[in-house]
mmCIF file of C-alpha atoms in Angstrom:
data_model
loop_
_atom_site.group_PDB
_atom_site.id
_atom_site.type_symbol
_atom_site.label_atom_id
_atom_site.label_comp_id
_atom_site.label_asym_id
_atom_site.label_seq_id
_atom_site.Cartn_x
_atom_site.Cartn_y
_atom_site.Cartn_z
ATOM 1 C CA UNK A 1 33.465 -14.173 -181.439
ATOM 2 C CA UNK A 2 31.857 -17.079 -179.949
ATOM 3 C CA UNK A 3 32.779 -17.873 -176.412
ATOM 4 C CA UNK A 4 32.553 -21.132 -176.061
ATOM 5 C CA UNK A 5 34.283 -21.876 -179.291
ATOM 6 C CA UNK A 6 37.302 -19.494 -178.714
ATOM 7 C CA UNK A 7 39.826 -19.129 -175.738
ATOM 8 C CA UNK A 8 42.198 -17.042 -174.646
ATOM 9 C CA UNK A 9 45.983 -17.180 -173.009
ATOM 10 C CA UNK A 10 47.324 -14.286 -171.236
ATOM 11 C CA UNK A 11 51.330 -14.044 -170.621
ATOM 12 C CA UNK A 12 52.068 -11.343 -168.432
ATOM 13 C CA UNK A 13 48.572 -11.783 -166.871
ATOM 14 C CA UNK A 14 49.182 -9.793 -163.587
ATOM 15 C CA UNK A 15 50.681 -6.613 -164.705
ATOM 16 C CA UNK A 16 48.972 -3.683 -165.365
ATOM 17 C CA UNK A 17 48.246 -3.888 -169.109
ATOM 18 C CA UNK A 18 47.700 -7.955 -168.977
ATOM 19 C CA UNK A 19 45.046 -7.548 -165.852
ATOM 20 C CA UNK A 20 43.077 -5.545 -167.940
ATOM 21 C CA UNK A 21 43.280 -7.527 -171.192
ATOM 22 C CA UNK A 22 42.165 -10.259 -168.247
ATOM 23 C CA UNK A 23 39.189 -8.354 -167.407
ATOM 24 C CA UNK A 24 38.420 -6.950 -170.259
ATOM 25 C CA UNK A 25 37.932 -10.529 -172.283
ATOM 26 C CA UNK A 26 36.096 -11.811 -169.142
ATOM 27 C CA UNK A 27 33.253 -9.465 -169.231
ATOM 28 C CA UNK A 28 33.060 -10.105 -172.983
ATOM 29 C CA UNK A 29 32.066 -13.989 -171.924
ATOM 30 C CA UNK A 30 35.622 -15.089 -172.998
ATOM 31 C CA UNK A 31 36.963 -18.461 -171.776
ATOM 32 C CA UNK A 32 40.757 -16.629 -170.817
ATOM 33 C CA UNK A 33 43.513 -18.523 -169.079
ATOM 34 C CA UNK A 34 45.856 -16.529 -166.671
ATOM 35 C CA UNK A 35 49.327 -17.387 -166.582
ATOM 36 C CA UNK A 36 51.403 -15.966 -163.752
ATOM 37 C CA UNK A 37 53.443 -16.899 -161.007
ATOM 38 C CA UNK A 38 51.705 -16.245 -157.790
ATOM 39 C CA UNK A 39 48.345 -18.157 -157.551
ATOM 40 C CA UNK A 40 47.477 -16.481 -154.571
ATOM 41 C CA UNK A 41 47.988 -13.221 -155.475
ATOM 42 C CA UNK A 42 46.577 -13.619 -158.667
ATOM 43 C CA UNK A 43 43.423 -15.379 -157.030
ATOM 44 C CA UNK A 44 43.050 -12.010 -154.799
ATOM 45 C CA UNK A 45 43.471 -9.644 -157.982
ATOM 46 C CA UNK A 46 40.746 -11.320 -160.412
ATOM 47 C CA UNK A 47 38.826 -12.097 -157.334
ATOM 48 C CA UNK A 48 35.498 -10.937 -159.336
ATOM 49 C CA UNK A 49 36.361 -12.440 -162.465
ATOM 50 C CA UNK A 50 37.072 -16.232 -161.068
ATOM 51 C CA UNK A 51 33.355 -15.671 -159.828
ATOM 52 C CA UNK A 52 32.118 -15.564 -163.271
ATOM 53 C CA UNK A 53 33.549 -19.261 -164.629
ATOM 54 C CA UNK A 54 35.021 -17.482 -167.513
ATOM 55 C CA UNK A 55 38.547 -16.816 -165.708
ATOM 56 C CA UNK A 56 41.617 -20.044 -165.532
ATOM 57 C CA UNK A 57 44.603 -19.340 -163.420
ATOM 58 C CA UNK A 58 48.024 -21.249 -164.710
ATOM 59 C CA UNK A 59 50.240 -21.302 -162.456
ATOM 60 C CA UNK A 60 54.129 -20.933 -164.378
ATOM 61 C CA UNK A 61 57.461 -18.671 -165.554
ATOM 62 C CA UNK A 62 59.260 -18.169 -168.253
ATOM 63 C CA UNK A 63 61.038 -21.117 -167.361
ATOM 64 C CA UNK A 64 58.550 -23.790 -166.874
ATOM 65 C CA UNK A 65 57.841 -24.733 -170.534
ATOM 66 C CA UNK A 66 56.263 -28.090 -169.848
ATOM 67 C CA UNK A 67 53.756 -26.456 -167.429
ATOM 68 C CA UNK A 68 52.792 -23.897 -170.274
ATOM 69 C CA UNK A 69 53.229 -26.601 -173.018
ATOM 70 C CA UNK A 70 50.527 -28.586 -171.144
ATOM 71 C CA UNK A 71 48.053 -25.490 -170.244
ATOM 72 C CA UNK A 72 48.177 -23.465 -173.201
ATOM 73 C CA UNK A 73 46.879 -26.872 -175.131
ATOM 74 C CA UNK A 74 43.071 -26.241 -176.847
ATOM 75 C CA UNK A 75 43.334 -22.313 -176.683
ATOM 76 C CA UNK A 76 43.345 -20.493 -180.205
ATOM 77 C CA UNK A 77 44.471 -17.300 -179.223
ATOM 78 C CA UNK A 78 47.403 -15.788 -177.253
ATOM 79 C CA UNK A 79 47.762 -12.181 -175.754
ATOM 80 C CA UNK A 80 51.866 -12.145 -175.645
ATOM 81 C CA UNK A 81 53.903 -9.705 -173.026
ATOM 82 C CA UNK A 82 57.108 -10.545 -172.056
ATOM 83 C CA UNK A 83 58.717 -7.723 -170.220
ATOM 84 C CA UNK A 84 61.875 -9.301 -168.416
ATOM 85 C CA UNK A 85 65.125 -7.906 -170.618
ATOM 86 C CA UNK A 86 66.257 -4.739 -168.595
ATOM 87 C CA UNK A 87 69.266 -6.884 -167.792
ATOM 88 C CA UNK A 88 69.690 -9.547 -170.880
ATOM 89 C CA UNK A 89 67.870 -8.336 -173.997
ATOM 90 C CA UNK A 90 68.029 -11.699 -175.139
ATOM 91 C CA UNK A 91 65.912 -12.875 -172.693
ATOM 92 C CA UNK A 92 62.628 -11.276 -174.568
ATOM 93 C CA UNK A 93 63.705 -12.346 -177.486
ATOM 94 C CA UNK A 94 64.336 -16.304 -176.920
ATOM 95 C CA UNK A 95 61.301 -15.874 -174.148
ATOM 96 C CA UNK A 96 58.984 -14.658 -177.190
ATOM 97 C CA UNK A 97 60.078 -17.364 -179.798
ATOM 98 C CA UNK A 98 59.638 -20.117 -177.461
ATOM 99 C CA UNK A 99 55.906 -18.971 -175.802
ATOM 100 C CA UNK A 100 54.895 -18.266 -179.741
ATOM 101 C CA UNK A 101 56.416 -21.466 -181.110
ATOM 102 C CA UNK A 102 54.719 -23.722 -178.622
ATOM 103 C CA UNK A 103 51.600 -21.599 -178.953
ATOM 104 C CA UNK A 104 51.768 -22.113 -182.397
ATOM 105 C CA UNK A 105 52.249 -26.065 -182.640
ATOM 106 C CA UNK A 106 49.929 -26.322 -180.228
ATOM 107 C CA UNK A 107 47.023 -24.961 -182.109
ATOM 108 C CA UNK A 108 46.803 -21.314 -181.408
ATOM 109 C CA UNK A 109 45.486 -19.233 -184.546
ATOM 110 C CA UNK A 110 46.357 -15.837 -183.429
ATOM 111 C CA UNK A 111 49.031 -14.304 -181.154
ATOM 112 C CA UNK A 112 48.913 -10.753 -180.213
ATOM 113 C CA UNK A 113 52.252 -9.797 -179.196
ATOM 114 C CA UNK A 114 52.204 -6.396 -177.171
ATOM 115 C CA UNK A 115 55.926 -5.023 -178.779
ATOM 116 C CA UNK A 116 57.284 -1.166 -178.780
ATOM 117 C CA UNK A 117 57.112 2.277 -180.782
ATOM 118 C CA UNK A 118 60.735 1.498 -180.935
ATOM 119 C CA UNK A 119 60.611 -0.943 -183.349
ATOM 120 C CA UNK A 120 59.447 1.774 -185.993
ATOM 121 C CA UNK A 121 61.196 4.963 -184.285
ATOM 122 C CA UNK A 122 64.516 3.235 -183.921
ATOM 123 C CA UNK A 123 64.890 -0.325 -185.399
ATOM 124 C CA UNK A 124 67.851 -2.301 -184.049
ATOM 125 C CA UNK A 125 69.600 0.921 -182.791
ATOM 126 C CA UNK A 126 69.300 0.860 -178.493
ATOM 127 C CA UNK A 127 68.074 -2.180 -176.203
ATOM 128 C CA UNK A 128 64.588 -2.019 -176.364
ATOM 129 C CA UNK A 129 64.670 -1.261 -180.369
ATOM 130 C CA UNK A 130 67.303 -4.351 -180.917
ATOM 131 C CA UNK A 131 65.022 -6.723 -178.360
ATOM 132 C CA UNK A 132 61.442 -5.843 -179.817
ATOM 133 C CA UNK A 133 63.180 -5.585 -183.322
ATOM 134 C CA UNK A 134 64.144 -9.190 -183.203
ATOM 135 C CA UNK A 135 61.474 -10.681 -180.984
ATOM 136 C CA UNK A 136 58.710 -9.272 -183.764
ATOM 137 C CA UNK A 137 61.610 -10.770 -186.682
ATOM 138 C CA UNK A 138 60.965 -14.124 -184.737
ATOM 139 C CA UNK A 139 57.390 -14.004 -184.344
ATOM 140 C CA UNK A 140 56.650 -13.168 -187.937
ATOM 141 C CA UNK A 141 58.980 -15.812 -189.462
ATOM 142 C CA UNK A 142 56.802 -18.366 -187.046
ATOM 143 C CA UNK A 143 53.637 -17.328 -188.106
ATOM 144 C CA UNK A 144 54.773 -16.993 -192.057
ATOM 145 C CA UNK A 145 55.598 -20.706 -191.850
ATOM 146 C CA UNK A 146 51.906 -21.813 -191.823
ATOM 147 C CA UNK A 147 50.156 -18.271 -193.105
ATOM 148 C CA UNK A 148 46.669 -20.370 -193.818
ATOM 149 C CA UNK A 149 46.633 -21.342 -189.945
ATOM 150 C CA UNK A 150 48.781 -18.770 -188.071
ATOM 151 C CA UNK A 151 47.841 -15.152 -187.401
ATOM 152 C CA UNK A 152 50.076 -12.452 -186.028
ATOM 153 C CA UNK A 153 48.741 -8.866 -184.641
ATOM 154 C CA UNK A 154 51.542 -6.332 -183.355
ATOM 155 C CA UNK A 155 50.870 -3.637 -180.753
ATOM 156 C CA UNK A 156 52.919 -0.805 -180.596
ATOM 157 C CA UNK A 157 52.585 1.696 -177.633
ATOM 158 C CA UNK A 158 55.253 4.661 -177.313
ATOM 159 C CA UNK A 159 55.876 5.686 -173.679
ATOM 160 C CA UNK A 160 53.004 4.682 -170.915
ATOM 161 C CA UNK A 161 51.450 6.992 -169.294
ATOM 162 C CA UNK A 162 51.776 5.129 -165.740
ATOM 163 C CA UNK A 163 55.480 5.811 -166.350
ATOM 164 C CA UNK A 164 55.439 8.997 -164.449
ATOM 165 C CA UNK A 165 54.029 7.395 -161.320
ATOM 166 C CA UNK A 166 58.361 6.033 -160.967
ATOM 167 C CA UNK A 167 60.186 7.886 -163.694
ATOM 168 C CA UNK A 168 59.003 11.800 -162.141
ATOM 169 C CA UNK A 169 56.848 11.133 -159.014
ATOM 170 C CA UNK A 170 59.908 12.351 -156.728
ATOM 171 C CA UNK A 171 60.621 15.107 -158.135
ATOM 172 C CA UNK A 172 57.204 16.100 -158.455
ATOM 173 C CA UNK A 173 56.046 15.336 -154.953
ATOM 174 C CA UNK A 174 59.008 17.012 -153.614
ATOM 175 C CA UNK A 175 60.171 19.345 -155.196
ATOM 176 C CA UNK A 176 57.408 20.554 -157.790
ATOM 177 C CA UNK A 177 59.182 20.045 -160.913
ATOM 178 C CA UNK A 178 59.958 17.219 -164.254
ATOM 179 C CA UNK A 179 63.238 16.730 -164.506
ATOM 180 C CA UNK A 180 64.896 15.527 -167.684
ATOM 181 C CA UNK A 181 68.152 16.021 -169.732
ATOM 182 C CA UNK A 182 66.222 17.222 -173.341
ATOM 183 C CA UNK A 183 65.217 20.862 -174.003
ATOM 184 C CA UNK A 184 62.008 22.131 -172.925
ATOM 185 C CA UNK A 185 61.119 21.622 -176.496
ATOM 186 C CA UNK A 186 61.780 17.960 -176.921
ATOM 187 C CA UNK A 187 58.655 15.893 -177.321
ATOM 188 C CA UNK A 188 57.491 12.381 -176.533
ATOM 189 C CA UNK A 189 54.169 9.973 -177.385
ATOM 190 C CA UNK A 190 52.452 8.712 -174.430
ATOM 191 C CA UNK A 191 49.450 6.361 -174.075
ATOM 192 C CA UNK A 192 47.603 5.074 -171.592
ATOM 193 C CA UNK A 193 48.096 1.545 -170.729
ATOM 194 C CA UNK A 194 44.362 1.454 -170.504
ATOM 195 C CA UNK A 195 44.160 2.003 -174.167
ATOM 196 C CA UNK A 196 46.780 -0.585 -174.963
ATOM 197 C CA UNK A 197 44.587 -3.383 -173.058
ATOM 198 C CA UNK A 198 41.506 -1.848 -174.945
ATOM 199 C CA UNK A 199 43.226 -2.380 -177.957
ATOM 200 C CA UNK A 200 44.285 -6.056 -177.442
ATOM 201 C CA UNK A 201 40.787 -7.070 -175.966
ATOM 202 C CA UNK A 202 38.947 -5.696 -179.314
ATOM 203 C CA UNK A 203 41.823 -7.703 -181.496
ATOM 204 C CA UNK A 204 40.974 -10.822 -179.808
ATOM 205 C CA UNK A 205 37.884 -10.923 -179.116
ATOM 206 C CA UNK A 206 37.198 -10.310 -183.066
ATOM 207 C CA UNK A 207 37.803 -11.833 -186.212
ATOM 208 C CA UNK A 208 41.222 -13.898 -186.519
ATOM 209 C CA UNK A 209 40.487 -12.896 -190.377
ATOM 210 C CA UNK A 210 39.935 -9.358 -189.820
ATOM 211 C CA UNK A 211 43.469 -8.161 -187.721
ATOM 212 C CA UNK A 212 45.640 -10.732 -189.116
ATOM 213 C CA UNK A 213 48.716 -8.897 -190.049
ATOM 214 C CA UNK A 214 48.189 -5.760 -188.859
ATOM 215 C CA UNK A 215 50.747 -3.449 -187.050
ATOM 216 C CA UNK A 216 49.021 -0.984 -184.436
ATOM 217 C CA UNK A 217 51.116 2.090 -183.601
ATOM 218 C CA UNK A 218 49.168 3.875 -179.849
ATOM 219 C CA UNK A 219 50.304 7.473 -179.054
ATOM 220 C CA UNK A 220 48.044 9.614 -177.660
ATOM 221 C CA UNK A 221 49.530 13.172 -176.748
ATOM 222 C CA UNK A 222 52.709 14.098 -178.169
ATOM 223 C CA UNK A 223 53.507 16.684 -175.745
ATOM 224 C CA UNK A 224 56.756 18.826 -175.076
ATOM 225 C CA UNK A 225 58.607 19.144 -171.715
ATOM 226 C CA UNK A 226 57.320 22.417 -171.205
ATOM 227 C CA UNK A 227 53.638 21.217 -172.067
ATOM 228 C CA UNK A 228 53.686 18.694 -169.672
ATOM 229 C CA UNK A 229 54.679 20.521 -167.032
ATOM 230 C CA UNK A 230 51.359 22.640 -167.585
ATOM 231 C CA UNK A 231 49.151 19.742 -167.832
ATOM 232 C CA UNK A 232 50.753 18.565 -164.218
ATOM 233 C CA UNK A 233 50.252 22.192 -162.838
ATOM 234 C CA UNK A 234 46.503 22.345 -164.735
ATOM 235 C CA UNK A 235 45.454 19.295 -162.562
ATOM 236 C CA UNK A 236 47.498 19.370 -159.235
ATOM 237 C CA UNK A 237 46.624 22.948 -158.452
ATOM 238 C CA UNK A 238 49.910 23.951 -158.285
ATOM 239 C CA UNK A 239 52.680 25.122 -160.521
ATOM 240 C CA UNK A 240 55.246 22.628 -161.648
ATOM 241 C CA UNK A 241 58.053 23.486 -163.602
ATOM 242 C CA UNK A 242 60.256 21.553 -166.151
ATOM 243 C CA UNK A 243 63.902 21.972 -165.465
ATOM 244 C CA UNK A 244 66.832 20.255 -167.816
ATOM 245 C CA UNK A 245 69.574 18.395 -166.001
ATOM 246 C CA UNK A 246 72.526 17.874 -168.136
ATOM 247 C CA UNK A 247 72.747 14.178 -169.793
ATOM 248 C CA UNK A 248 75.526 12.478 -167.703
ATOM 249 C CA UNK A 249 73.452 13.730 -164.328
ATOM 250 C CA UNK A 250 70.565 12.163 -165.586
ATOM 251 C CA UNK A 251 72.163 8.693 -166.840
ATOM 252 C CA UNK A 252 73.797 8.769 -163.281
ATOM 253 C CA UNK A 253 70.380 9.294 -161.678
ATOM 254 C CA UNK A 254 68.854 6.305 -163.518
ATOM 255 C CA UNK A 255 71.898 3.732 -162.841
ATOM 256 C CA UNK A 256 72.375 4.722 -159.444
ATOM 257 C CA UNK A 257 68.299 3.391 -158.984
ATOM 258 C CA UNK A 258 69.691 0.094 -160.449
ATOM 259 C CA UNK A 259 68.832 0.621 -164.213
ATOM 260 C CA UNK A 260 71.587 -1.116 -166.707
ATOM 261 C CA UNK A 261 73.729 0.602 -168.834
ATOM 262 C CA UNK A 262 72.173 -0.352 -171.499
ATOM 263 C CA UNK A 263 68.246 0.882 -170.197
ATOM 264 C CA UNK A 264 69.714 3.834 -168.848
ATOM 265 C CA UNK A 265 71.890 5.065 -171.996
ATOM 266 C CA UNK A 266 69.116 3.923 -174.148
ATOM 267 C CA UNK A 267 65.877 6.603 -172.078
ATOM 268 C CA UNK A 268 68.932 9.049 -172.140
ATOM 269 C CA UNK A 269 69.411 8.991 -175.488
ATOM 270 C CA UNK A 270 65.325 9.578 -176.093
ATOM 271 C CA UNK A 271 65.280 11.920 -173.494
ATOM 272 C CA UNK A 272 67.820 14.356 -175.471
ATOM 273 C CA UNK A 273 65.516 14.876 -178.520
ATOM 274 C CA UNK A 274 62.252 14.525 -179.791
ATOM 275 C CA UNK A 275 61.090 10.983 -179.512
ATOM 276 C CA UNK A 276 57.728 12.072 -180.575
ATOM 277 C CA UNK A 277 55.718 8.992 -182.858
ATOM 278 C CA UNK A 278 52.601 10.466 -184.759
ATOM 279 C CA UNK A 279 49.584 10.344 -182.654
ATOM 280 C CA UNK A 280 47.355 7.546 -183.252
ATOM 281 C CA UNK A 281 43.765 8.774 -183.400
ATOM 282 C CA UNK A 282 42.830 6.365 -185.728
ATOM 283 C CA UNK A 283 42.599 3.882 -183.074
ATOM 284 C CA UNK A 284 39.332 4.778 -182.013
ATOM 285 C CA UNK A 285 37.962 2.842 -184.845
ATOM 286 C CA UNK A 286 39.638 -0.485 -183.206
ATOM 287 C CA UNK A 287 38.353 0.377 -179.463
ATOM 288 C CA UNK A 288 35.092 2.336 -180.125
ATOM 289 C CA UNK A 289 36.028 5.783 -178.469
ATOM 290 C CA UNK A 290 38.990 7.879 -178.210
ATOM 291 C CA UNK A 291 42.512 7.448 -177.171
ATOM 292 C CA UNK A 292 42.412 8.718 -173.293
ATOM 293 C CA UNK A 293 44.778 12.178 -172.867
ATOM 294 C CA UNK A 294 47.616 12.577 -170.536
ATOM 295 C CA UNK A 295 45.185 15.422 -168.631
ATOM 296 C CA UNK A 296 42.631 12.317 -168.195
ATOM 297 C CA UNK A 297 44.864 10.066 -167.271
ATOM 298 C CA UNK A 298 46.627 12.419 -164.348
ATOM 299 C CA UNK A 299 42.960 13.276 -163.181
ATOM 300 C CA UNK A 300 42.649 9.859 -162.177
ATOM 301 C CA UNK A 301 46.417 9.554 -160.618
ATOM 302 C CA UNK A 302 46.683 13.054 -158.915
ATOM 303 C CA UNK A 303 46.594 12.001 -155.753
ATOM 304 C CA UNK A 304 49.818 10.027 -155.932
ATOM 305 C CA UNK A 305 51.627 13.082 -156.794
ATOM 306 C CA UNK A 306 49.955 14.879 -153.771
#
């Protein structure tokens, strides 16, 4: 892809997968637009990348259409994450139509919307299923209106990775052990959100033509309880255990750190039984190595858990 004939917008710009989409287009040569809310902070984290000429901060919310209206104008591609809908599902969804419908009729060719595993492993059934569900139903019947001139790319990651470092990083610290309310058994997909931004960077910095309607599923390691205890005690030195709490302890445990209902009765309900996508090897051919493990990943994190 040509740089100085393509452009790209990044929503969700400051968060851990969308800085590294950031970065990752930037030292490609990419002209990329960052949209986020704090200038200064932003200005801070791509400190190196503003340096380069390649890097735009926009300055907007969700709620300031006319300011993203106005900057999104002569880009052709848009990296989409929306994450705010732990309290109002409906929030993604409306917040993904409008960014994508505006993006659209203002010229963008190709939106890469960064969705969820759910949407396969669950459909409409639980909050994050229903929202990603009908966000993508949205998305697709935007881009199918114009098919010649409008390109849609899905990303699918099951659980991240980084989601120890609040989900378990008590328990671990403290008291040397995962806690959970599924068997020691039960398995779960998890990718790092490294590989996700990997992923996104390759899709748009290649070929509208060559993505365009493509679904990509990233798992990693589908690992048990009990297996990722040992990869924990492998690389902290130390043994940690898994133990199962029963499921209305650990639903209590999540809303009484301010998690909805919904959120909470939804990671219960996964928790309880195998939640486990089929690993996603295959992405290697997209990214040009292999899908990081949850070993490599906690090598580079141990110290929080310290």
């Amino acid at each position: 892809m040509s740089a100085s004939k393509e452009s790209v917008f990044v929503i969700g710009a400051s968060g851990n997968i969308g800085a590294d989409v950031v970065r990752g287009l930037v030292k490609k040569g990419i002209q990329t637009t960052a949209y986020v809310r704090d200038e200064k902070k932003t200005k801070e984290l791509f400190k190196d990348e503003l340096k380069t000429g390649h890097l735009t901060i926009a300055v907007g919310d969700y709620t300031t259409i006319d300011a993203y209206t106005k900057a999104i104008q002569g880009h052709t591609r848009l990296f989409l994450l929306v994450a705010d809908f732990l309290t109002k599902p409906t929030t993604l969804i409306q917040n993904k139509y409008t960014f994508g419908r505006i993006a659209f009729e203002q010229g963008v060719r190709q939106i890469v919307d960064l969705s969820s595993v759910s949407v396969s492993l669950t459909g409409m059934v639980g909050i994050i299923g229903y929202a990603h569900t009908a966000a993508e139903e949205k998305l697709w019947a935007l881009a199918d209106d114009n098919p010649d001139q409008r390109s849609l790319v899905i990303l699918r990651p099951g659980g991240f990775m980084s989601n120890h470092l609040w989900i378990d990083i008590h328990q671990i610290k403290h008291a040397n052990k995962i806690v959970s309310c599924g068997s020691s058994s039960s398995k779960a997909t998890w990718i790092d959100t490294r590989d996700v931004a990997d992923c996104a960077v390759a899709v748009l910095s290649e070929s509208v033509e060559k993505h365009d309607r493509n679904v990509y599923e990233l798992g990693a390691d589908c690992l048990s309880n009990e297996q990722r205890a040992a990869v924990f005690s492998k690389v902290l030195g130390r043994s940690i255990t898994y133990e199962q709490q029963s499921m209305e302890d650990f639903y209590k445990a999540l809303t009484n750190h301010n998690m909805s209902h919904s959120f909470a009765y939804e990671l219960t309900q996964y928790s309880m039984g195998d939640i486990c996508q089929t690993p996603t090897p295959q992405i290697a051919i997209i990214i040009g190595r292999p899908l990081r493990t949850l070993e490599e990943w906690l090598k580079e994190n141990a110290k929080a858990f310290q």
